[in-house]
Amino acid sequence: MVEMRLIDVEMRLINVETRLINVEIRLINVEMSLIDVEMRLINVETRLINVEMKQNVNNIAKSSQSNVTPVVQV
């Protein structure tokens, strides 16, 4: 009788442990998803910086062209 109860308690503990492992796995999955989102945001930020840098280069090129005085040959 006592042995049966001990086996029952042991089975319940194993069940609880299994549930905890499942929760841990879900938390790891959430963490991985958050890391993926963070990496995508970094990628978007990098692209925005690249666009901004290209615009700055274009603006510098335009302003340097407008500052050049034409040479008149006689």
PDB file of C-alpha atoms in Angstrom:
ATOM      1  CA  MET A   1       0.000   0.000   0.000  1.00  0.00           C
ATOM      2  CA  VAL A   2       2.716   2.478   0.987  1.00  0.00           C
ATOM      3  CA  GLU A   3       4.794   1.372  -1.959  1.00  0.00           C
ATOM      4  CA  MET A   4       1.941   2.144  -4.345  1.00  0.00           C
ATOM      5  CA  ARG A   5       1.586   5.617  -2.879  1.00  0.00           C
ATOM      6  CA  LEU A   6       5.301   6.219  -3.235  1.00  0.00           C
ATOM      7  CA  ILE A   7       5.178   5.141  -6.867  1.00  0.00           C
ATOM      8  CA  ASP A   8       2.204   7.468  -7.414  1.00  0.00           C
ATOM      9  CA  VAL A   9       4.064  10.399  -5.832  1.00  0.00           C
ATOM     10  CA  GLU A  10       7.141   9.611  -7.911  1.00  0.00           C
ATOM     11  CA  MET A  11       5.052   9.575 -11.092  1.00  0.00           C
ATOM     12  CA  ARG A  12       3.516  12.921 -10.175  1.00  0.00           C
ATOM     13  CA  LEU A  13       6.954  14.400  -9.540  1.00  0.00           C
ATOM     14  CA  ILE A  14       8.137  13.126 -12.914  1.00  0.00           C
ATOM     15  CA  ASN A  15       5.063  14.723 -14.485  1.00  0.00           C
ATOM     16  CA  VAL A  16       5.817  18.053 -12.788  1.00  0.00           C
ATOM     17  CA  GLU A  17       9.453  17.852 -13.886  1.00  0.00           C
ATOM     18  CA  THR A  18       8.379  17.170 -17.455  1.00  0.00           C
ATOM     19  CA  ARG A  19       6.071  20.186 -17.386  1.00  0.00           C
ATOM     20  CA  LEU A  20       8.866  22.368 -16.045  1.00  0.00           C
ATOM     21  CA  ILE A  21      11.161  21.192 -18.831  1.00  0.00           C
ATOM     22  CA  ASN A  22       8.439  22.051 -21.363  1.00  0.00           C
ATOM     23  CA  VAL A  23       8.101  25.523 -19.864  1.00  0.00           C
ATOM     24  CA  GLU A  24      11.873  25.967 -20.040  1.00  0.00           C
ATOM     25  CA  ILE A  25      11.869  24.934 -23.697  1.00  0.00           C
ATOM     26  CA  ARG A  26       9.096  27.438 -24.437  1.00  0.00           C
ATOM     27  CA  LEU A  27      11.056  30.179 -22.686  1.00  0.00           C
ATOM     28  CA  ILE A  28      14.123  29.333 -24.763  1.00  0.00           C
ATOM     29  CA  ASN A  29      11.964  29.530 -27.903  1.00  0.00           C
ATOM     30  CA  VAL A  30      10.677  32.949 -26.846  1.00  0.00           C
ATOM     31  CA  GLU A  31      14.230  34.101 -26.174  1.00  0.00           C
ATOM     32  CA  MET A  32      15.343  32.880 -29.608  1.00  0.00           C
ATOM     33  CA  SER A  33      12.421  34.713 -31.227  1.00  0.00           C
ATOM     34  CA  LEU A  34      13.382  37.904 -29.406  1.00  0.00           C
ATOM     35  CA  ILE A  35      16.975  37.531 -30.573  1.00  0.00           C
ATOM     36  CA  ASP A  36      15.703  37.063 -34.140  1.00  0.00           C
ATOM     37  CA  VAL A  37      13.608  40.234 -33.874  1.00  0.00           C
ATOM     38  CA  GLU A  38      16.595  42.115 -32.449  1.00  0.00           C
ATOM     39  CA  MET A  39      18.783  40.957 -35.339  1.00  0.00           C
ATOM     40  CA  ARG A  40      16.147  42.089 -37.860  1.00  0.00           C
ATOM     41  CA  LEU A  41      15.951  45.486 -36.177  1.00  0.00           C
ATOM     42  CA  ILE A  42      19.730  45.804 -36.323  1.00  0.00           C
ATOM     43  CA  ASN A  43      19.565  44.924 -40.025  1.00  0.00           C
ATOM     44  CA  VAL A  44      16.938  47.620 -40.644  1.00  0.00           C
ATOM     45  CA  GLU A  45      18.964  50.137 -38.649  1.00  0.00           C
ATOM     46  CA  THR A  46      22.064  49.311 -40.696  1.00  0.00           C
ATOM     47  CA  ARG A  47      20.149  49.805 -43.947  1.00  0.00           C
ATOM     48  CA  LEU A  48      18.834  53.156 -42.731  1.00  0.00           C
ATOM     49  CA  ILE A  49      22.369  54.250 -41.827  1.00  0.00           C
ATOM     50  CA  ASN A  50      23.555  53.201 -45.307  1.00  0.00           C
ATOM     51  CA  VAL A  51      20.800  55.257 -46.943  1.00  0.00           C
ATOM     52  CA  GLU A  52      21.642  58.250 -44.766  1.00  0.00           C
ATOM     53  CA  MET A  53      25.343  57.946 -45.621  1.00  0.00           C
ATOM     54  CA  LYS A  54      24.568  57.787 -49.355  1.00  0.00           C
ATOM     55  CA  GLN A  55      22.376  60.876 -49.063  1.00  0.00           C
ATOM     56  CA  ASN A  56      25.163  62.699 -47.229  1.00  0.00           C
ATOM     57  CA  VAL A  57      27.667  61.762 -49.946  1.00  0.00           C
ATOM     58  CA  ASN A  58      25.252  62.927 -52.642  1.00  0.00           C
ATOM     59  CA  ASN A  59      24.625  66.207 -50.813  1.00  0.00           C
ATOM     60  CA  ILE A  60      28.366  66.799 -50.425  1.00  0.00           C
ATOM     61  CA  ALA A  61      28.920  66.056 -54.122  1.00  0.00           C
ATOM     62  CA  LYS A  62      26.116  68.450 -55.133  1.00  0.00           C
ATOM     63  CA  SER A  63      27.337  71.235 -52.874  1.00  0.00           C
ATOM     64  CA  SER A  64      30.936  70.858 -54.084  1.00  0.00           C
ATOM     65  CA  GLN A  65      29.754  71.069 -57.704  1.00  0.00           C
ATOM     66  CA  SER A  66      27.810  74.258 -57.024  1.00  0.00           C
ATOM     67  CA  ASN A  67      30.858  75.838 -55.358  1.00  0.00           C
ATOM     68  CA  VAL A  68      33.049  75.381 -58.451  1.00  0.00           C
ATOM     69  CA  THR A  69      33.366  78.578 -60.451  1.00  0.00           C
ATOM     70  CA  PRO A  70      33.399  78.056 -64.188  1.00  0.00           C
ATOM     71  CA  VAL A  71      36.709  78.778 -65.908  1.00  0.00           C
ATOM     72  CA  VAL A  72      36.396  81.152 -68.845  1.00  0.00           C
ATOM     73  CA  GLN A  73      39.062  80.789 -71.485  1.00  0.00           C
ATOM     74  CA  VAL A  74      39.812  83.778 -73.636  1.00  0.00           C
TER      75      VAL A  74
END
